[in-house]
C-alpha positions as YAML, in Angstrom:
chain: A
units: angstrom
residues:
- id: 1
  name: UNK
  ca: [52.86, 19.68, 26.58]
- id: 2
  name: UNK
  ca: [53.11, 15.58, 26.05]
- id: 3
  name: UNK
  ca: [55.33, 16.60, 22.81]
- id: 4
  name: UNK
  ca: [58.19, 18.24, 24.38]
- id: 5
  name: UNK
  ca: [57.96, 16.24, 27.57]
- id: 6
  name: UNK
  ca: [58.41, 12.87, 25.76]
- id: 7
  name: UNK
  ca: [61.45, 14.43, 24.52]
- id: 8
  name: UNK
  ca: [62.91, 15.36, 27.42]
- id: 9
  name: UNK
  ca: [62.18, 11.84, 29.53]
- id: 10
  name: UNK
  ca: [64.14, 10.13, 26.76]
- id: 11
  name: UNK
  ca: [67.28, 12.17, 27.34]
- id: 12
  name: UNK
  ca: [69.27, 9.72, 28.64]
- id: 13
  name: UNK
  ca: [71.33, 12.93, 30.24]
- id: 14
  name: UNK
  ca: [68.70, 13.21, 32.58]
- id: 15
  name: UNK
  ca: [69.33, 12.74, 36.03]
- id: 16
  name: UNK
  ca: [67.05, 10.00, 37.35]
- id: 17
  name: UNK
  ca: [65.27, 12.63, 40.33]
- id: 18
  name: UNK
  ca: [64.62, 14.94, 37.50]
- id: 19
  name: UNK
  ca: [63.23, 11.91, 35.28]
- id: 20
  name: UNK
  ca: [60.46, 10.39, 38.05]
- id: 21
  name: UNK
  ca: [59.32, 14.42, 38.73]
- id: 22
  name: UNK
  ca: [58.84, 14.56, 34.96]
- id: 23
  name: UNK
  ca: [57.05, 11.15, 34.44]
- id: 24
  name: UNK
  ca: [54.66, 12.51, 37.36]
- id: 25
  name: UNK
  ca: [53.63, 15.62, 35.00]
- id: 26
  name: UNK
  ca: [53.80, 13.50, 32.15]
- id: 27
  name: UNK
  ca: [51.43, 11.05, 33.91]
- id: 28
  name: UNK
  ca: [49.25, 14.15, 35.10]
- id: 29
  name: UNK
  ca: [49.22, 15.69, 31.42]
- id: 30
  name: UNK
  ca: [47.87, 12.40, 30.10]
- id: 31
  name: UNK
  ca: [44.61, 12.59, 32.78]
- id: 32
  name: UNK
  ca: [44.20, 16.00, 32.03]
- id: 33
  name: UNK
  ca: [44.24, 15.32, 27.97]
- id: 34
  name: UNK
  ca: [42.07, 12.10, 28.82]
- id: 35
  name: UNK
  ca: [39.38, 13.95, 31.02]
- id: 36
  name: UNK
  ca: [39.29, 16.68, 28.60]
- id: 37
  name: UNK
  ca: [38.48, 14.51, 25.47]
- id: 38
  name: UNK
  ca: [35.82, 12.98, 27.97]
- id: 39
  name: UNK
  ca: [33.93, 16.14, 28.55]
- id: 40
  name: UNK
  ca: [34.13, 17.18, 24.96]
- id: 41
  name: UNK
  ca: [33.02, 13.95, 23.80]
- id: 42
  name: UNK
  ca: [29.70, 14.01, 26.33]
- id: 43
  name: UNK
  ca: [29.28, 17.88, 24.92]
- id: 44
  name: UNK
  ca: [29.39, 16.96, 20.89]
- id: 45
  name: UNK
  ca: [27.06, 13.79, 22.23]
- id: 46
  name: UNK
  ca: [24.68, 16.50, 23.76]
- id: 47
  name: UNK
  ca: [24.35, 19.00, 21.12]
- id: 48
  name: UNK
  ca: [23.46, 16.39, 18.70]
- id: 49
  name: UNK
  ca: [26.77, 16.42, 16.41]
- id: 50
  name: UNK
  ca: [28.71, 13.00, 17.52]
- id: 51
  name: UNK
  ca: [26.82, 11.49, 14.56]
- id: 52
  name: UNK
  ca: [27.86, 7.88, 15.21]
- id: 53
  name: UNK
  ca: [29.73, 6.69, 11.52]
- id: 54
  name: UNK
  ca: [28.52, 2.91, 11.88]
- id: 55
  name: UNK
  ca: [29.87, 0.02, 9.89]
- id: 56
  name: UNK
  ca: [29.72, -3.33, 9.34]
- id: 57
  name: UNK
  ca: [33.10, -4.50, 11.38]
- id: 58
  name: UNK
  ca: [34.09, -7.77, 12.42]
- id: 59
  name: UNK
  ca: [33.40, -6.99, 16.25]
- id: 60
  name: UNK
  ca: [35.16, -10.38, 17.52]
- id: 61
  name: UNK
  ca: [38.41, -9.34, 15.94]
- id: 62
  name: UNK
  ca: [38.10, -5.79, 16.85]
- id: 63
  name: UNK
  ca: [37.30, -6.58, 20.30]
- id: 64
  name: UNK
  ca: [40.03, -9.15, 20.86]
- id: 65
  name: UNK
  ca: [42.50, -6.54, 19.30]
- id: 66
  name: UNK
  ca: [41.31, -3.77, 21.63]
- id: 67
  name: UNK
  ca: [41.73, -6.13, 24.73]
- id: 68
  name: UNK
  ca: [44.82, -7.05, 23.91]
- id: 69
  name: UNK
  ca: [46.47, -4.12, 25.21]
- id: 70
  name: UNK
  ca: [45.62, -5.07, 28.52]
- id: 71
  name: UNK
  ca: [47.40, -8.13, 28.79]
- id: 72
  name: UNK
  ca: [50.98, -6.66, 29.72]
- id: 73
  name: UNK
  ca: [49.32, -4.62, 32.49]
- id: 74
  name: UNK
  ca: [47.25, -7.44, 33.81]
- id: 75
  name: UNK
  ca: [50.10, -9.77, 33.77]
- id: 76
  name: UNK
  ca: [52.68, -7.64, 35.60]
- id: 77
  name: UNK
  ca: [49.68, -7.34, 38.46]
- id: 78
  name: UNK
  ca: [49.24, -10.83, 38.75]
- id: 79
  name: UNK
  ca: [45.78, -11.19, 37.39]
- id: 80
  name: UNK
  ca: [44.83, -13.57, 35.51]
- id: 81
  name: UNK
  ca: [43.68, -12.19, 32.12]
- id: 82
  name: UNK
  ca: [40.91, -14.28, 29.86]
- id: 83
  name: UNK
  ca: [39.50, -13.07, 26.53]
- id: 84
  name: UNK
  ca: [37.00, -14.97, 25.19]
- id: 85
  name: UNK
  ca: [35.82, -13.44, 21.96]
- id: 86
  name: UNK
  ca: [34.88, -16.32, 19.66]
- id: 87
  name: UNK
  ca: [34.07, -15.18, 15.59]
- id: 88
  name: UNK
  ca: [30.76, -14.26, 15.18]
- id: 89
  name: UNK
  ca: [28.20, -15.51, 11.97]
- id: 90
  name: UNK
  ca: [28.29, -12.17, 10.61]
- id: 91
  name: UNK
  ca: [29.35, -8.59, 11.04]
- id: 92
  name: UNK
  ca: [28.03, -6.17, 12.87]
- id: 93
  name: UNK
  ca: [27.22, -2.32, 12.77]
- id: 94
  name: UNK
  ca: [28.94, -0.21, 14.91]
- id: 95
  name: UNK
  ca: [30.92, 3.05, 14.90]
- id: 96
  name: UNK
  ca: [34.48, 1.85, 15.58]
- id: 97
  name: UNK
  ca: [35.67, 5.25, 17.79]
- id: 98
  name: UNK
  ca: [32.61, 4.93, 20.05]
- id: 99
  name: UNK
  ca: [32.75, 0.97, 20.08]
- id: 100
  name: UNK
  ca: [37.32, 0.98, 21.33]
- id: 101
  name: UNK
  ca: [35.77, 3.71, 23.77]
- id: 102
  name: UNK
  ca: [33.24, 1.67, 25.44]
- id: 103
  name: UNK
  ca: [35.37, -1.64, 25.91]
- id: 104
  name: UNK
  ca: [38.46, 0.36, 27.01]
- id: 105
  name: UNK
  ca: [36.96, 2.13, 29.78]
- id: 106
  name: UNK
  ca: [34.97, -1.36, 30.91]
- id: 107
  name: UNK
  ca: [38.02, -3.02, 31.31]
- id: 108
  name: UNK
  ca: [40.00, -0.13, 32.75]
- id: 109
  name: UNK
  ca: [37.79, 0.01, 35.58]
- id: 110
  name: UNK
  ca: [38.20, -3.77, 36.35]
- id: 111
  name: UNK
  ca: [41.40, -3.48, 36.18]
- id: 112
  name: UNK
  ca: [41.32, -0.43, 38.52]
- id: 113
  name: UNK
  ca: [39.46, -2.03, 40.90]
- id: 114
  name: UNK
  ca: [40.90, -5.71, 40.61]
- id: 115
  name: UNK
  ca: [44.02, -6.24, 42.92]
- id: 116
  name: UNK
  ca: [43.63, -10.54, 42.69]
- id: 117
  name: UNK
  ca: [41.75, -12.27, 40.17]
- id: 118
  name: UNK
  ca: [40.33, -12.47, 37.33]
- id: 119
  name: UNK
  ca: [39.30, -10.00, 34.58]
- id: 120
  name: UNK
  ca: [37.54, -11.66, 31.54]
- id: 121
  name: UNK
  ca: [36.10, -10.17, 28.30]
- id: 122
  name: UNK
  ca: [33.74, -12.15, 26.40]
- id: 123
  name: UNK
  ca: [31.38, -11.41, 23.40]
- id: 124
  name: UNK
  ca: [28.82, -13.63, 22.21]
- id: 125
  name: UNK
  ca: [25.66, -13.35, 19.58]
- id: 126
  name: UNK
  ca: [22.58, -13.43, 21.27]
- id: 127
  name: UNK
  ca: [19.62, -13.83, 18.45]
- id: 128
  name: UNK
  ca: [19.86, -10.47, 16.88]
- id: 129
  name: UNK
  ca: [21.69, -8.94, 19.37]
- id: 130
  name: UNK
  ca: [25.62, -9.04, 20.36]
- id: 131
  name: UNK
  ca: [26.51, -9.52, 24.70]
- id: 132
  name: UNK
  ca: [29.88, -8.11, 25.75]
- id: 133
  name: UNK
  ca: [30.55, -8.74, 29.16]
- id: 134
  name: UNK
  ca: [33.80, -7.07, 31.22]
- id: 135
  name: UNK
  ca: [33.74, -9.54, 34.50]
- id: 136
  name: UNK
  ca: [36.07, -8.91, 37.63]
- id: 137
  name: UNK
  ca: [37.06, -10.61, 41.07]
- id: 138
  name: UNK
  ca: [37.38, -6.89, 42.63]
- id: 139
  name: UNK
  ca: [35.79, -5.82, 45.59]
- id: 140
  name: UNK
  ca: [32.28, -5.29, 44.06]
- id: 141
  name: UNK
  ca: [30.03, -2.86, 44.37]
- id: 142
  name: UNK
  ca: [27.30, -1.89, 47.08]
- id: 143
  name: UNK
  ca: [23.95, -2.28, 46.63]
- id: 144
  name: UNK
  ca: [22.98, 0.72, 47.28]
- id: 145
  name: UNK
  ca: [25.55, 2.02, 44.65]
- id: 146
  name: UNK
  ca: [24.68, 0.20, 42.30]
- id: 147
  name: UNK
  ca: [21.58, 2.68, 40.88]
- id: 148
  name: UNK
  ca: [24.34, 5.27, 40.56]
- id: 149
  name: UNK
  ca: [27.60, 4.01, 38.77]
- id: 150
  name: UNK
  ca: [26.44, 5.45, 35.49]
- id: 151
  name: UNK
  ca: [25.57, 8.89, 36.82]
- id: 152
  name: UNK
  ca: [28.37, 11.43, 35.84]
- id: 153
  name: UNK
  ca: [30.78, 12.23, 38.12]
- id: 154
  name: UNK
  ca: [29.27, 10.15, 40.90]
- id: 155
  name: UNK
  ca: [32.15, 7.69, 42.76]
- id: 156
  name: UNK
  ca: [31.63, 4.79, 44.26]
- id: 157
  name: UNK
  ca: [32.96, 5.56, 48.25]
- id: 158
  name: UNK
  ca: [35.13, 2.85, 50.05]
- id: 159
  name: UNK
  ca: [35.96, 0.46, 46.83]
- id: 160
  name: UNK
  ca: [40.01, -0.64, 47.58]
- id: 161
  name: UNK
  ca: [41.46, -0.01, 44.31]
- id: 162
  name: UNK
  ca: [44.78, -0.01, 42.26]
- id: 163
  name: UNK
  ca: [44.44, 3.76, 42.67]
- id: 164
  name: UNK
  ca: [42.56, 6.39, 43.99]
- id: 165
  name: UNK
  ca: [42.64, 8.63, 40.64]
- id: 166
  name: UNK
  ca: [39.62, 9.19, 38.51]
- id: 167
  name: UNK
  ca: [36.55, 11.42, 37.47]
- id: 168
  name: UNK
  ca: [33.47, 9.24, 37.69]
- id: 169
  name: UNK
  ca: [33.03, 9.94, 34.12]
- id: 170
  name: UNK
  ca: [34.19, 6.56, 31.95]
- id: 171
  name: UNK
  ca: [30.77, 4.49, 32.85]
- id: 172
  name: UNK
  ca: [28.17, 7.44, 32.24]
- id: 173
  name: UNK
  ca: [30.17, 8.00, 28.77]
- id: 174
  name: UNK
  ca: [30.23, 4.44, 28.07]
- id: 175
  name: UNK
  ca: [26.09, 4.30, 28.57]
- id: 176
  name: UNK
  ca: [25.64, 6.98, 26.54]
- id: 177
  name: UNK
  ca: [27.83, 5.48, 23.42]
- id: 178
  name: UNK
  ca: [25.85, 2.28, 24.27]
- id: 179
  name: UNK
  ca: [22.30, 4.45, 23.66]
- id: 180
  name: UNK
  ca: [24.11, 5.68, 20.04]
- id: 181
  name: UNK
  ca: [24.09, 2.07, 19.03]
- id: 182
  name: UNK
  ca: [20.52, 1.56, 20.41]
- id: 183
  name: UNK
  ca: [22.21, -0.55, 23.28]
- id: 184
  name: UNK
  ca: [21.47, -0.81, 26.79]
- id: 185
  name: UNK
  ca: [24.25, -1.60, 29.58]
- id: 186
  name: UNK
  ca: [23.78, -3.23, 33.06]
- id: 187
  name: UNK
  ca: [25.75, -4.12, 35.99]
- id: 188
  name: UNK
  ca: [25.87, -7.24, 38.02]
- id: 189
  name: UNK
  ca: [27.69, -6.99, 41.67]
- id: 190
  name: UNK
  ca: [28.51, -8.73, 45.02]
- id: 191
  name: UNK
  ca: [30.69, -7.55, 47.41]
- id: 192
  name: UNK
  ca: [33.81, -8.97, 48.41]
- id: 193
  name: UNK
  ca: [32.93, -11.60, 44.78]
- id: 194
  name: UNK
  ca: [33.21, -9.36, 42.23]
- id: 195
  name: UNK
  ca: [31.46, -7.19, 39.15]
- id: 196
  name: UNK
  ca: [30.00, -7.49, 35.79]
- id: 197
  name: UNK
  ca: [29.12, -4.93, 33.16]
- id: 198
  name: UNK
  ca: [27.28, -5.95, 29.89]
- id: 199
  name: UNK
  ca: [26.86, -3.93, 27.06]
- id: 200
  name: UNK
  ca: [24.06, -5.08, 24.51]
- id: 201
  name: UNK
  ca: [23.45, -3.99, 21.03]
- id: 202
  name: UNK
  ca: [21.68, -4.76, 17.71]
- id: 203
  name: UNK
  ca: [23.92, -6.44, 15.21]
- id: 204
  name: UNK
  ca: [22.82, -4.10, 12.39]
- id: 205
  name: UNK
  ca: [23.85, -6.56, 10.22]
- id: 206
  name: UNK
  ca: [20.36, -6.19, 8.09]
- id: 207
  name: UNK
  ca: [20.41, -3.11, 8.02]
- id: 208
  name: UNK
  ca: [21.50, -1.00, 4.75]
- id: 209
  name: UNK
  ca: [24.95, 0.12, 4.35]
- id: 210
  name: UNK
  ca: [26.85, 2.31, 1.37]
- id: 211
  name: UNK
  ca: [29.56, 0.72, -0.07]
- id: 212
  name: UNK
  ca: [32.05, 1.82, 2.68]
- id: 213
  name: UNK
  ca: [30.06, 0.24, 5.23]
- id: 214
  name: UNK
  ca: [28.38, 2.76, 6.37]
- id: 215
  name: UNK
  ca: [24.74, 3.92, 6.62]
- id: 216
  name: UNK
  ca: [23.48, 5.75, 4.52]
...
C-alpha cells in the first residue's frame, strides 16, 4: 500500500485536492502498519519467541541518535527540545530493536501530549544501573490514572493533546521491553505541571558476551 502511494504523492502531476486526500490514506496506512507491528510485537513477546539479542552498545550515543529525530518536530511546535545524554563509563547490554522502541514511544507521547514546553531526555548511570527519563510540561496525568497508563489499550480521558489519534498500546509495550532487560518503568505526574517516565535497567556490562556482543 505505502509503496505505490509514495509514488503517486510525488507526482508532481497531481492535482493538489487529490494530493492532501492521498496524504490522509497515506497517513492512515502508516497507523495501521504501526499498530499492527505493535500487536505482533506484544504476541512474539507472549509466546516466548522475541528472544531479546542484547549487546554491549554505547547507550549515550544510541540514545542521543534516536532523539534526534525529534528535534525538527519539536521545533516547528514551539517546544523547547533538551537532550541531555552525557557518555557513560562503560557500555551497556541491551537489545538495540527493543531499546529505539522504548525511547521512541516515551518521547512520542510527550510530544503528543505537550502543546508548550519542554520535553527533555536524559540518561544517567546510577551504580549498576542506567536512568532514562522522558520529562514533559503537558497537561499531566490524573491521579487516579496514573495506576493504569501501562495497561493495554487503556486511555487516559480528558488529556488536551496534539491529537486525538492513538491505541493505548505504546506504554504497556514499552513496560514489557523494559521487563526483557530486567528493567522496571515508573511515572511521575501533576496536573496542569507536567509528566515523567523513567525507564531503569542493569548495565549488563559484567555480564558475558560472544564476540559480537552478544550473550551467549
Amino acid at each position: 500500500m505505502l509503496g505505490p502511494l509514495d509514488g503517486v504523492i510525488g507526482d508532481p502531476a497531481l492535482a493538489p485536492w487529490m494530493a492532501d486526500e492521498l496524504a490522509t490514506v497515506q497517513r492512515n496506512a502508516q497507523r495501521l502498519l504501526k499498530l499492527v507491528n505493535t500487536m505482533l510485537d506484544f504476541s512474539r513477546i507472549e509466546a516466548g519467541r522475541d528472544a531479546a539479542q542484547f549487546q554491549l552498545v554505547d547507550l549515550a550515543e544510541l540514545t542521543t541518535d534516536l532523539a534526534s529525530g525529534f528535534r525538527a518536530a519539536t521545533q516547528k511546535a514551539g517546544l523547547r527540545y533538551v537532550v541531555d545524554c552525557p557518555p557513560l563509563e562503560t557500555l551497556v547490554r541491551v537489545d538495540r530493536d527493543m531499546w529505539e522502541k522504548i525511547v521512541l514511544n516515551l518521547i512520542s507521547n510527550a510530544f503528543k501530549f505537550t502543546l508548550e514546553g519542554e520535553i527533555r531526555v536524559s540518561l544517567g548511570r546510577e551504580g549498576d544501573r542506567v536512568r532514562l527519563a522522558v520529562s514533559d510540561t503537558g497537561g499531566g496525568i490524573p491521579v487516579d490514572e496514573l495506576p493504569r497508563v501501562f495497561d493495554r489499550f487503556h486511555r487516559v480521558v480528558g488529556t488536551k493533546g496534539r491529537t486525538h489519534e492513538g491505541t493505548g498500546i505504546g506504554l504497556a509495550l514499552v513496560q514489557e521491553l523494559v521487563k526483557l532487560h530486567d528493567g522496571t518503568v515508573d511515572v511521575a505526574s501533576q496536573v496542569g505541571s507536567g509528566t515523567t517516565f523513567a525507564v531503569t535497567i542493569p548495565t549488563g556490562d559484567h555480564q558475558d558476551c560472544d564476540r559480537d556482543g552478544r550473550t551467549p
